[in-house]
Amino acid sequence: MTENIQQYHDIRLMALKESPTSFTGDYAREKAYGLEKLTRIVTPTDNRFILGVFVENQLIATIGFTASELPKAKHKAYIWGVYTRPNYRNRGLARKLLTKLCAVALAKDDIGLLQLNVNSCNKSVIKLYESFGFKEYGLEKDSLRHNNKSFDKLLMCLVL
């Protein structure tokens, strides 16, 4: 398990460094995470898990799922942390992970809505989500700032 934790940390840091405007997380902050915090993030629960694709024992793609624990919002779940290493892109790995995640969500009786956000400039990823039936329901203006530039996030959802 410790090896998987380290691999997750490595790919997450790669994502934050290589695509800083695709994630709200901060490279310097997450680089400092200790084993205890990383273990909490990676250890699956009924409401939270991370799926990954491995090639030759190397984690090359990830997707995260968190279901709400709030009584009035238990029907909602959030998709996060979608990332594929650059040299493995355009091979359908994000699509495979999203397909698996949607299947797991459908199998959960209480989940009726999947939500996510995506940088509004990231047209290829938006098209991927739209191909699954995700619809735009809002735009979060000035959602994050990087190098003194503002970025908006498109809010999307899929009714299951």
Short mmCIF file of C-alpha atoms in Angstrom, two decimals:
data_model
loop_
_atom_site.label_atom_id
_atom_site.label_comp_id
_atom_site.label_asym_id
_atom_site.label_seq_id
_atom_site.Cartn_x
_atom_site.Cartn_y
_atom_site.Cartn_z
CA MET A 1 0.00 0.00 0.00
CA THR A 2 2.85 2.42 0.79
CA GLU A 3 4.13 2.06 -2.79
CA ASN A 4 0.68 2.98 -4.15
CA ILE A 5 0.57 5.98 -1.83
CA GLN A 6 3.94 7.18 -3.10
CA GLN A 7 2.92 6.60 -6.71
CA TYR A 8 -0.30 8.55 -6.17
CA HIS A 9 1.66 11.40 -4.57
CA ASP A 10 4.13 11.40 -7.48
CA ILE A 11 1.45 11.56 -10.18
CA ARG A 12 -0.54 14.15 -8.25
CA LEU A 13 2.53 16.39 -7.97
CA MET A 14 3.22 15.86 -11.66
CA ALA A 15 -0.36 16.93 -12.44
CA LEU A 16 -0.10 20.05 -10.29
CA LYS A 17 3.24 21.02 -11.82
CA GLU A 18 2.43 20.18 -15.45
CA SER A 19 -1.20 21.42 -15.46
CA PRO A 20 -1.46 23.96 -12.62
CA THR A 21 -4.57 25.64 -14.02
CA SER A 22 -6.48 22.35 -14.19
CA PHE A 23 -6.44 21.83 -10.44
CA THR A 24 -7.20 23.99 -7.43
CA GLY A 25 -4.54 22.14 -5.44
CA ASP A 26 -1.12 23.73 -5.02
CA TYR A 27 2.15 21.95 -5.84
CA ALA A 28 4.19 23.38 -2.93
CA ARG A 29 1.44 22.68 -0.40
CA GLU A 30 0.77 19.12 -1.55
CA LYS A 31 4.50 18.34 -1.87
CA ALA A 32 4.70 18.82 1.90
CA TYR A 33 1.95 16.28 2.67
CA GLY A 34 3.12 13.60 5.06
CA LEU A 35 2.42 9.87 4.92
CA GLU A 36 -0.53 10.13 7.33
CA LYS A 37 -2.38 12.68 5.20
CA LEU A 38 -1.57 10.83 1.97
CA THR A 39 -2.80 7.57 3.50
CA ARG A 40 -6.14 9.25 4.35
CA ILE A 41 -6.46 10.53 0.78
CA VAL A 42 -5.62 7.22 -0.89
CA THR A 43 -7.38 4.77 1.45
CA PRO A 44 -10.82 4.02 0.01
CA THR A 45 -14.02 4.40 2.04
CA ASP A 46 -17.69 3.88 1.18
CA ASN A 47 -17.86 7.52 0.08
CA ARG A 48 -14.42 8.17 -1.38
CA PHE A 49 -12.02 6.34 -3.66
CA ILE A 50 -9.39 6.85 -6.34
CA LEU A 51 -9.19 4.71 -9.47
CA GLY A 52 -5.97 4.36 -11.41
CA VAL A 53 -4.43 2.79 -14.47
CA PHE A 54 -1.07 1.05 -14.07
CA VAL A 55 1.36 0.13 -16.83
CA GLU A 56 4.34 -1.99 -15.79
CA ASN A 57 3.64 -1.16 -12.13
CA GLN A 58 3.62 2.59 -12.80
CA LEU A 59 0.51 4.67 -12.07
CA ILE A 60 -0.22 6.56 -15.29
CA ALA A 61 -3.79 7.86 -14.90
CA THR A 62 -6.14 8.72 -12.02
CA ILE A 63 -9.68 9.76 -11.22
CA GLY A 64 -11.21 10.47 -7.81
CA PHE A 65 -14.76 10.08 -6.44
CA THR A 66 -16.22 11.62 -3.31
CA ALA A 67 -19.87 11.18 -2.33
CA SER A 68 -21.48 13.71 -0.05
CA GLU A 69 -22.00 12.61 3.53
CA LEU A 70 -24.50 15.39 4.24
CA PRO A 71 -28.01 13.97 4.77
CA LYS A 72 -29.69 16.36 2.31
CA ALA A 73 -26.98 15.91 -0.33
CA LYS A 74 -26.30 12.16 -0.12
CA HIS A 75 -27.52 11.82 -3.71
CA LYS A 76 -24.54 13.85 -4.97
CA ALA A 77 -21.00 12.76 -5.73
CA TYR A 78 -18.04 14.73 -7.01
CA ILE A 79 -15.45 13.69 -9.60
CA TRP A 80 -11.96 15.12 -9.10
CA GLY A 81 -8.29 14.57 -9.83
CA VAL A 82 -8.65 13.39 -13.43
CA TYR A 83 -5.15 13.19 -14.88
CA THR A 84 -3.14 11.14 -17.37
CA ARG A 85 0.63 11.32 -17.71
CA PRO A 86 1.49 13.26 -20.90
CA ASN A 87 3.17 10.34 -22.69
CA TYR A 88 0.01 8.21 -22.24
CA ARG A 89 -2.58 10.73 -23.42
CA ASN A 90 -4.92 10.22 -26.38
CA ARG A 91 -5.21 6.50 -25.66
CA GLY A 92 -8.66 6.60 -24.06
CA LEU A 93 -7.45 6.10 -20.49
CA ALA A 94 -9.46 8.98 -18.99
CA ARG A 95 -12.52 7.64 -20.85
CA LYS A 96 -11.95 4.16 -19.39
CA LEU A 97 -11.56 5.55 -15.88
CA LEU A 98 -14.65 7.72 -16.23
CA THR A 99 -16.63 4.74 -17.56
CA LYS A 100 -15.61 2.65 -14.54
CA LEU A 101 -16.35 5.47 -12.11
CA CYS A 102 -19.82 6.02 -13.60
CA ALA A 103 -20.53 2.28 -13.33
CA VAL A 104 -19.53 2.27 -9.66
CA ALA A 105 -21.67 5.38 -9.03
CA LEU A 106 -24.67 3.77 -10.77
CA ALA A 107 -24.29 0.70 -8.55
CA LYS A 108 -24.65 2.88 -5.45
CA ASP A 109 -28.38 3.17 -4.71
CA ASP A 110 -28.16 6.62 -3.16
CA ILE A 111 -26.12 8.42 -5.87
CA GLY A 112 -28.24 10.24 -8.45
CA LEU A 113 -26.00 13.10 -9.52
CA LEU A 114 -22.32 13.34 -10.48
CA GLN A 115 -20.70 16.77 -10.42
CA LEU A 116 -17.33 18.07 -11.57
CA ASN A 117 -15.61 21.26 -12.59
CA VAL A 118 -13.16 21.85 -15.39
CA ASN A 119 -11.08 24.81 -16.54
CA SER A 120 -13.27 26.53 -19.12
CA CYS A 121 -10.27 26.70 -21.51
CA ASN A 122 -9.81 22.91 -21.53
CA LYS A 123 -12.00 22.15 -24.56
CA SER A 124 -10.83 18.55 -25.12
CA VAL A 125 -11.69 17.52 -21.56
CA ILE A 126 -15.03 19.33 -21.75
CA LYS A 127 -15.82 17.32 -24.90
CA LEU A 128 -14.96 14.10 -23.06
CA TYR A 129 -17.38 14.93 -20.25
CA GLU A 130 -20.08 16.00 -22.71
CA SER A 131 -19.71 12.65 -24.51
CA PHE A 132 -20.80 10.98 -21.25
CA GLY A 133 -23.84 13.24 -21.01
CA PHE A 134 -22.47 15.80 -18.56
CA LYS A 135 -24.18 19.16 -18.95
CA GLU A 136 -23.01 22.63 -17.99
CA TYR A 137 -24.96 24.13 -15.10
CA GLY A 138 -22.81 27.12 -14.27
CA LEU A 139 -19.58 29.01 -14.59
CA GLU A 140 -17.45 29.91 -11.59
CA LYS A 141 -15.75 33.14 -12.60
CA ASP A 142 -12.23 33.77 -11.30
CA SER A 143 -12.21 30.28 -9.79
CA LEU A 144 -8.45 30.16 -9.50
CA ARG A 145 -5.49 32.37 -10.17
CA HIS A 146 -2.10 31.27 -11.38
CA ASN A 147 0.81 33.55 -12.27
CA ASN A 148 -1.44 36.60 -11.88
CA LYS A 149 -3.94 35.25 -14.41
CA SER A 150 -7.56 34.43 -13.63
CA PHE A 151 -9.24 31.20 -14.78
CA ASP A 152 -12.92 30.28 -14.83
CA LYS A 153 -14.24 26.81 -14.09
CA LEU A 154 -17.14 25.27 -15.91
CA LEU A 155 -19.48 23.44 -13.54
CA MET A 156 -20.92 20.24 -15.01
CA CYS A 157 -23.24 17.49 -13.82
CA LEU A 158 -24.65 14.17 -14.95
CA VAL A 159 -28.02 12.95 -13.71
CA LEU A 160 -27.82 9.18 -13.24
#
